[in-house]
């Protein structure tokens, strides 16, 4: 039986006195932290000491839409989030601000210690979690490897094998048996196989139905989810305490990282032995091993590359296929482009790197899909010194500065009155078919622009073109799926589809 003594007048008075006492203490201790509101402060209602903790908690399950609504109300497309237990945060969707942060004043807006602590258990000293000289040295090395022709050719060969020997047979079986499949899960497993082959020279075989689930892949799922939830916790001290005590989710994160790091280190040592032979593999790990870096740094770099490639392309393609199912006229245009680029044949279908370069409409449609459903909904830096953004927003040393691709894709000031609509032609009609990366920072921009951008488009084009040649995906759900932002975005409930063989007349109609 529940006790109702807590609602007695004496208990209520005790709570009131306690709250007043704590408020006074926090007011004294936080006097320097909590500055008075300024005229250009746009954002949620903010109280002394607590800041916007209450509305933040109220909207914690819809942060993306809440931030988007707040940005739409701000004349400068910038808002301030000040809440108890977290750093003062500047959230912006202003392209001028983003260019200033990512390029003009790049050195003043590093990832920063708060970010590196947040993802430190997962990414360690990898390229995505460091600044300064350590970042510069890794960037230089990675840039050389990612732009090499041999790595690109290795990717295309890997895609050909994975698509023809695993992905297509799964879809063929689903088509024949009239089974519903979750394309989000299939694409996620596909991407993990590809990135592991490319980065590690190892095949986790996540798409192989006859094999059990990969413990390595499962550990990445656990680590990514828990690390992402750290960033959205109303009070950071909670996860920090759980980590110190090694309990709950933080204990599971620690166990997952033991699996990930142990597996990668084992491969590093094995590859070192192989590197003494003349036959050197073409994967990224083999290249890093010969660079002379220490074992721990190679481990962290590889984990970072896997995290960057495992879910981003699969998330982008999941939303792309859903949008395509809602716009059949777009699908017909793409079928025509694939036929023209590859030379459609019933006997043999082969996609080459040169074919993919010709698929300009497909790239435009992928960009439009990512505008509305970006694989990474937001990204943050931290101010190294006091600054003023181009829109006049003051930034103080230690502030978290977040740019917000998800909200930007839904802002009329940036994309016009039809910003909510899926209109790929906005990319075709753009001057030189390009749009400023500071207006569309899906792959970041400036010195930290994504090194894997071209490889991501190669992978997405290859998969989409291969699938469109043979199949049509028909979602079983009719409602608009929810967009779930973790480290990378997911579709709530997955993309469950029936797989139908593309009819020959579809090709004739597209011709």
XYZ file of C-alpha atoms in Angstrom:
511
model
C 0.000 0.000 0.000
C 1.360 3.460 -0.907
C 1.902 5.961 1.897
C 0.161 9.325 1.637
C 2.188 10.935 4.435
C 4.382 12.626 1.855
C 1.470 14.906 0.934
C 0.935 16.160 4.488
C 1.376 19.924 5.209
C 4.480 19.281 7.338
C 6.132 17.307 4.559
C 5.264 19.962 1.961
C 6.771 22.676 4.162
C 9.941 20.631 4.612
C 10.269 20.198 0.836
C 9.746 23.926 0.279
C 12.411 24.866 2.808
C 14.818 22.329 1.289
C 14.245 23.661 -2.243
C 14.780 27.263 -1.087
C 17.956 26.276 0.738
C 19.371 24.399 -2.269
C 18.395 27.242 -4.592
C 20.307 29.667 -2.384
C 23.375 27.446 -2.345
C 23.316 26.977 -6.132
C 22.781 30.698 -6.617
C 25.927 31.499 -4.658
C 28.016 28.738 -6.208
C 26.712 29.359 -9.695
C 26.751 33.146 -9.685
C 29.523 33.343 -12.236
C 28.080 30.597 -14.387
C 24.518 31.848 -14.728
C 24.654 35.205 -16.439
C 21.683 37.556 -16.678
C 19.562 37.216 -19.834
C 20.488 39.392 -22.796
C 18.325 40.953 -25.440
C 19.491 38.479 -28.091
C 18.786 35.417 -25.918
C 16.329 33.257 -27.861
C 15.472 29.828 -26.580
C 13.297 28.052 -24.015
C 12.041 29.705 -20.812
C 14.968 29.865 -18.378
C 14.854 30.045 -14.579
C 17.638 31.074 -12.177
C 19.901 28.130 -11.276
C 17.695 25.479 -12.923
C 17.919 27.181 -16.299
C 15.716 25.376 -18.835
C 16.026 21.986 -17.104
C 12.244 21.613 -16.732
C 11.272 22.272 -20.391
C 14.306 20.251 -21.498
C 13.117 17.285 -19.454
C 9.566 17.755 -20.730
C 10.774 17.682 -24.353
C 13.561 15.115 -23.878
C 11.802 12.590 -26.144
C 11.352 15.144 -28.957
C 14.502 17.247 -28.717
C 14.952 17.497 -32.490
C 11.508 18.927 -33.144
C 11.697 21.125 -30.047
C 15.021 22.647 -31.110
C 13.684 23.087 -34.657
C 10.649 24.968 -33.355
C 12.822 27.193 -31.173
C 15.194 27.953 -34.064
C 12.277 28.858 -36.320
C 11.182 31.458 -33.747
C 14.663 32.972 -33.508
C 15.393 35.834 -35.959
C 19.025 34.720 -36.168
C 18.339 30.948 -36.352
C 20.308 30.611 -33.099
C 19.154 29.713 -29.588
C 20.787 29.421 -26.154
C 20.245 26.409 -23.908
C 21.241 26.943 -20.260
C 20.327 24.163 -17.849
C 21.487 22.901 -14.489
C 24.090 20.174 -14.747
C 25.199 20.969 -18.305
C 27.352 23.491 -20.104
C 25.787 26.543 -21.666
C 24.947 25.513 -25.232
C 24.604 27.622 -28.358
C 22.517 25.823 -30.983
C 22.580 27.317 -34.470
C 21.181 26.659 -37.915
C 22.631 29.848 -39.370
C 24.922 29.052 -42.366
C 27.106 32.121 -41.667
C 27.629 30.955 -38.089
C 28.428 27.445 -39.269
C 31.050 28.678 -41.727
C 32.558 30.771 -38.930
C 32.678 27.771 -36.575
C 33.879 25.131 -39.033
C 36.225 27.243 -41.139
C 36.863 30.929 -40.316
C 37.588 30.411 -36.601
C 38.278 26.685 -36.793
C 41.007 26.813 -34.129
C 38.666 28.451 -31.618
C 36.018 25.740 -31.957
C 37.682 22.345 -31.391
C 35.837 19.233 -30.306
C 36.893 20.141 -26.784
C 37.384 18.144 -23.631
C 33.657 17.800 -22.765
C 33.040 16.068 -26.102
C 36.116 13.867 -25.875
C 35.061 12.787 -22.377
C 31.569 11.986 -23.633
C 32.838 9.631 -26.347
C 36.249 8.885 -24.886
C 35.376 5.368 -23.753
C 34.212 4.549 -27.277
C 36.571 6.449 -29.598
C 39.631 6.897 -27.382
C 42.288 8.958 -29.178
C 40.835 8.298 -32.625
C 40.670 11.054 -35.241
C 37.056 12.019 -34.488
C 37.741 12.524 -30.796
C 40.955 14.572 -30.699
C 42.152 18.094 -31.498
C 45.399 19.902 -32.145
C 48.534 18.153 -33.319
C 47.171 14.675 -32.693
C 44.248 15.439 -35.002
C 46.497 17.038 -37.630
C 48.834 14.038 -37.790
C 45.985 11.509 -38.034
C 44.174 13.647 -40.580
C 47.264 13.858 -42.791
C 47.791 10.110 -42.685
C 44.107 9.251 -43.207
C 43.758 11.788 -46.027
C 46.540 10.096 -47.962
C 44.965 6.667 -47.534
C 41.376 7.694 -48.306
C 42.336 9.425 -51.532
C 44.348 6.475 -52.843
C 43.073 4.824 -55.989
C 43.823 1.357 -54.624
C 41.539 1.808 -51.584
C 38.712 3.038 -53.808
C 39.136 0.041 -56.119
C 39.181 -2.254 -53.077
C 35.875 -0.698 -51.957
C 34.215 -1.289 -55.336
C 35.353 -4.933 -55.394
C 34.082 -5.372 -51.827
C 30.715 -3.856 -52.753
C 30.401 -6.103 -55.785
C 30.997 -9.217 -53.692
C 28.755 -8.199 -50.807
C 25.897 -7.089 -53.074
C 25.945 -10.034 -55.490
C 26.716 -12.832 -53.043
C 24.759 -11.717 -49.976
C 22.404 -8.758 -50.361
C 20.707 -9.804 -53.608
C 20.172 -13.449 -52.600
C 18.453 -12.295 -49.396
C 16.120 -10.010 -51.346
C 15.545 -12.683 -53.990
C 14.526 -15.170 -51.293
C 12.190 -12.634 -49.682
C 10.634 -11.929 -53.077
C 10.129 -15.605 -53.890
C 8.725 -16.494 -50.466
C 6.713 -13.249 -50.236
C 8.303 -12.483 -46.876
C 8.489 -9.065 -45.212
C 12.037 -7.960 -44.424
C 13.441 -5.081 -42.369
C 15.571 -3.119 -44.824
C 17.018 -0.950 -42.069
C 18.473 -4.030 -40.376
C 19.642 -5.550 -43.674
C 21.356 -2.325 -44.780
C 22.916 -1.920 -41.343
C 24.378 -5.433 -41.472
C 25.513 -4.862 -45.049
C 27.298 -1.629 -44.105
C 29.004 -3.289 -41.149
C 30.313 -6.097 -43.348
C 31.647 -3.574 -45.871
C 33.300 -1.245 -43.356
C 34.940 -4.161 -41.526
C 36.319 -5.575 -44.778
C 37.550 -2.130 -45.786
C 38.981 -1.140 -42.392
C 40.057 -4.454 -40.906
C 40.315 -6.870 -43.792
C 37.975 -9.013 -41.675
C 34.545 -10.355 -42.631
C 32.036 -10.410 -39.743
C 29.503 -12.013 -42.135
C 26.572 -10.153 -40.566
C 24.504 -10.744 -43.723
C 25.156 -14.468 -43.745
C 21.872 -16.074 -42.560
C 23.504 -19.376 -41.651
C 25.846 -17.794 -39.086
C 24.969 -16.568 -35.561
C 24.908 -12.850 -34.791
C 28.355 -11.294 -34.602
C 29.409 -10.476 -31.024
C 31.670 -7.804 -32.507
C 28.752 -6.085 -34.275
C 26.497 -6.416 -31.219
C 29.147 -4.794 -29.032
C 29.268 -1.809 -31.406
C 25.475 -1.467 -31.197
C 25.581 -1.409 -27.392
C 28.536 0.996 -27.193
C 27.085 3.427 -29.734
C 23.648 3.536 -28.100
C 24.921 4.086 -24.553
C 27.463 6.704 -25.654
C 24.776 8.595 -27.564
C 22.414 8.597 -24.600
C 25.117 10.202 -22.470
C 24.789 13.321 -24.620
C 21.030 13.627 -24.138
C 21.008 12.947 -20.391
C 19.249 15.798 -18.529
C 22.032 15.763 -15.924
C 25.482 14.518 -16.996
C 26.489 13.746 -13.415
C 24.185 10.711 -13.502
C 26.088 8.797 -16.197
C 29.401 9.990 -14.767
C 28.473 8.506 -11.388
C 27.322 5.253 -13.000
C 30.641 5.024 -14.840
C 32.608 5.615 -11.638
C 30.619 2.861 -9.898
C 30.570 0.613 -12.990
C 26.841 -0.060 -12.753
C 23.885 -0.200 -15.136
C 24.390 1.023 -18.692
C 27.963 2.146 -17.971
C 28.882 -1.387 -16.928
C 27.418 -2.709 -20.200
C 29.409 -0.081 -22.119
C 32.608 -1.190 -20.415
C 31.907 -4.833 -21.277
C 31.117 -3.958 -24.901
C 34.351 -1.992 -25.254
C 36.341 -4.948 -23.935
C 34.937 -7.018 -26.816
C 35.588 -4.306 -29.412
C 39.088 -3.391 -28.307
C 40.112 -6.988 -27.732
C 38.993 -7.992 -31.227
C 40.722 -5.055 -32.926
C 43.984 -5.507 -31.002
C 44.037 -9.188 -31.921
C 43.698 -8.237 -35.592
C 46.420 -5.581 -35.293
C 48.899 -8.092 -33.912
C 47.970 -10.633 -36.540
C 48.413 -8.035 -39.279
C 51.824 -7.063 -37.940
C 52.945 -10.648 -38.442
C 51.500 -10.653 -41.953
C 53.135 -7.317 -42.798
C 56.517 -9.006 -42.682
C 55.507 -10.963 -45.764
C 55.583 -9.552 -49.277
C 51.840 -9.899 -49.872
C 50.349 -6.875 -48.068
C 46.564 -6.581 -47.885
C 44.783 -3.485 -49.211
C 42.578 -2.797 -46.165
C 43.075 0.295 -44.004
C 44.427 -1.621 -41.011
C 47.286 -3.065 -43.059
C 48.183 0.428 -44.239
C 48.166 1.827 -40.696
C 50.260 -1.039 -39.351
C 53.023 -0.206 -41.821
C 52.892 3.482 -40.798
C 54.694 2.809 -37.524
C 51.958 4.150 -35.198
C 51.616 2.627 -31.758
C 49.131 -0.197 -31.244
C 46.680 1.749 -29.069
C 46.446 4.646 -31.525
C 45.873 2.301 -34.480
C 43.143 0.592 -32.434
C 41.377 3.880 -31.700
C 41.669 5.093 -35.305
C 40.166 1.870 -36.643
C 37.303 1.958 -34.124
C 36.608 5.565 -35.165
C 36.507 4.674 -38.863
C 34.166 1.744 -38.219
C 31.847 3.958 -36.157
C 31.833 6.596 -38.897
C 31.010 4.133 -41.657
C 28.846 1.488 -40.039
C 25.539 3.298 -39.631
C 25.773 6.556 -41.579
C 25.321 5.108 -45.065
C 22.759 2.535 -43.920
C 20.726 5.235 -42.165
C 20.851 7.462 -45.252
C 19.732 4.620 -47.539
C 16.949 3.532 -45.191
C 15.328 6.938 -45.316
C 16.052 7.227 -49.041
C 14.172 4.014 -49.861
C 11.236 5.099 -47.711
C 11.055 8.487 -49.456
C 11.393 6.769 -52.823
C 8.375 4.593 -52.037
C 6.387 7.784 -51.416
C 7.441 9.371 -54.734
C 7.060 6.833 -57.523
C 7.764 9.423 -60.218
C 11.231 9.887 -58.748
C 11.788 6.143 -58.767
C 11.006 6.003 -62.498
C 13.538 8.751 -63.201
C 16.209 6.867 -61.275
C 15.457 3.591 -63.043
C 16.027 5.399 -66.315
C 19.334 6.873 -65.149
C 20.592 3.490 -63.930
C 19.654 1.895 -67.241
C 21.457 4.603 -69.183
C 24.567 4.532 -66.989
C 24.987 0.763 -66.769
C 23.513 -0.524 -70.016
C 20.617 -2.694 -68.845
C 20.807 -6.359 -69.759
C 18.731 -9.317 -68.641
C 21.749 -11.625 -68.785
C 24.290 -9.589 -66.834
C 24.203 -6.460 -64.752
C 27.529 -4.938 -63.794
C 28.144 -1.552 -62.175
C 31.550 0.047 -62.564
C 33.058 3.094 -60.858
C 32.750 5.028 -64.128
C 29.016 4.181 -64.247
C 28.460 5.662 -60.800
C 30.112 8.956 -61.727
C 27.426 9.370 -64.384
C 24.556 9.013 -61.887
C 24.123 12.713 -61.118
C 20.375 12.490 -60.530
C 20.856 9.679 -58.027
C 23.372 11.771 -56.110
C 20.949 14.717 -56.078
C 18.152 12.507 -54.752
C 20.417 11.103 -52.039
C 21.354 14.652 -50.993
C 17.705 15.677 -50.826
C 16.929 12.650 -48.671
C 19.813 13.492 -46.307
C 18.668 17.120 -46.151
C 15.420 15.966 -44.543
C 16.823 12.962 -42.681
C 20.536 13.545 -41.995
C 22.513 10.522 -40.735
C 23.930 12.787 -37.989
C 21.267 15.121 -36.649
C 23.658 17.499 -34.864
C 27.333 17.994 -34.085
C 29.056 20.000 -31.371
C 32.261 21.924 -30.759
C 33.446 23.796 -27.661
C 34.694 27.374 -27.543
C 38.379 27.677 -26.625
C 37.989 31.416 -25.960
C 35.309 34.107 -25.806
C 33.940 34.945 -29.251
C 31.070 36.553 -31.128
C 29.310 34.690 -33.946
C 28.414 36.538 -37.171
C 24.772 36.877 -36.041
C 25.892 38.696 -32.856
C 25.519 35.773 -30.449
C 28.128 35.929 -27.685
C 30.029 32.722 -27.002
C 31.983 32.242 -23.791
C 35.017 30.059 -23.207
C 33.872 26.516 -22.489
C 30.460 26.912 -24.146
C 29.175 24.043 -26.218
C 28.438 25.216 -29.772
C 26.142 22.932 -31.761
C 25.192 23.140 -35.428
C 21.981 21.389 -36.317
C 21.530 19.799 -39.796
C 18.154 18.256 -38.937
C 16.613 21.599 -38.030
C 18.330 23.380 -40.943
C 16.644 21.043 -43.427
C 13.274 22.269 -42.137
C 13.966 26.019 -42.098
C 12.154 28.231 -44.604
C 14.852 30.907 -44.348
C 17.351 28.441 -45.822
C 15.341 26.260 -48.212
C 12.208 28.278 -48.920
C 8.515 27.710 -48.322
C 8.730 24.156 -49.663
C 11.442 23.135 -47.182
C 9.313 20.272 -45.823
C 8.828 18.771 -49.294
C 10.995 16.126 -50.950
C 12.136 17.978 -54.077
C 15.370 16.567 -55.524
C 15.313 19.107 -58.353
C 16.471 21.800 -55.951
C 19.904 20.146 -56.290
C 19.696 19.849 -60.079
C 18.614 23.478 -60.438
C 21.353 24.782 -58.127
C 24.188 26.684 -59.768
C 26.835 24.175 -60.909
C 24.682 21.527 -59.158
C 26.336 22.458 -55.853
C 24.990 23.884 -52.622
C 27.149 25.467 -49.943
C 28.388 22.874 -47.413
C 27.599 25.403 -44.675
C 23.970 25.297 -45.765
C 24.133 21.502 -45.996
C 26.767 20.411 -43.410
C 25.938 16.702 -43.607
C 29.596 15.847 -44.167
C 30.824 18.733 -42.010
C 32.898 21.369 -43.837
C 36.170 23.245 -43.557
C 39.321 21.453 -42.309
C 37.298 18.615 -40.736
C 35.213 17.852 -43.834
C 34.481 14.121 -43.986
C 37.309 12.174 -45.637
C 34.940 9.356 -46.511
C 32.419 11.522 -48.389
C 33.243 10.168 -51.852
C 33.386 6.600 -50.585
C 30.005 7.023 -48.895
C 28.425 8.157 -52.167
C 30.083 5.264 -54.027
C 28.579 2.791 -51.561
C 25.106 4.338 -51.596
C 25.027 4.654 -55.380
C 26.186 1.073 -55.855
C 23.566 -0.387 -53.517
C 20.684 1.774 -54.742
C 21.465 1.201 -58.423
C 21.882 -2.551 -57.928
C 18.615 -2.827 -56.058
C 16.630 -0.616 -58.451
C 17.711 -2.769 -61.377
C 16.001 -5.829 -59.960
C 13.556 -4.995 -57.187
C 10.906 -2.638 -55.931
C 10.496 -2.151 -52.184
C 6.961 -1.621 -50.874
C 6.713 -0.536 -47.207
C 4.077 -2.347 -45.176
C 3.530 0.699 -42.971
C 1.575 3.709 -44.174
C 2.365 6.209 -41.429
C 5.377 8.540 -41.294
C 8.088 6.777 -39.266
C 9.772 8.487 -36.331
C 13.329 9.775 -36.663
C 15.471 8.597 -33.725
C 18.800 10.410 -33.230
C 21.522 8.366 -31.572
C 25.140 8.726 -32.730
C 23.555 8.190 -36.129
C 19.882 8.425 -36.959
C 17.552 5.435 -36.997
C 14.005 4.803 -38.191
C 11.839 3.782 -35.250
C 10.477 0.299 -35.861
C 12.681 -0.213 -38.907
C 11.710 -0.177 -42.592
C 9.640 -3.316 -43.086
C 8.973 -3.941 -46.775
C 7.712 -6.526 -49.198
C 10.174 -7.156 -52.018
C 8.754 -7.271 -55.536
C 10.661 -8.089 -58.689
C 10.879 -5.138 -61.036
C 8.825 -5.756 -64.131
C 10.389 -5.543 -67.562
C 7.809 -2.948 -68.592
C 9.170 -0.660 -65.860
C 12.397 -0.510 -67.836
C 10.517 0.031 -71.076
C 8.479 2.848 -69.479
C 11.623 4.454 -68.157
C 13.333 4.319 -71.551
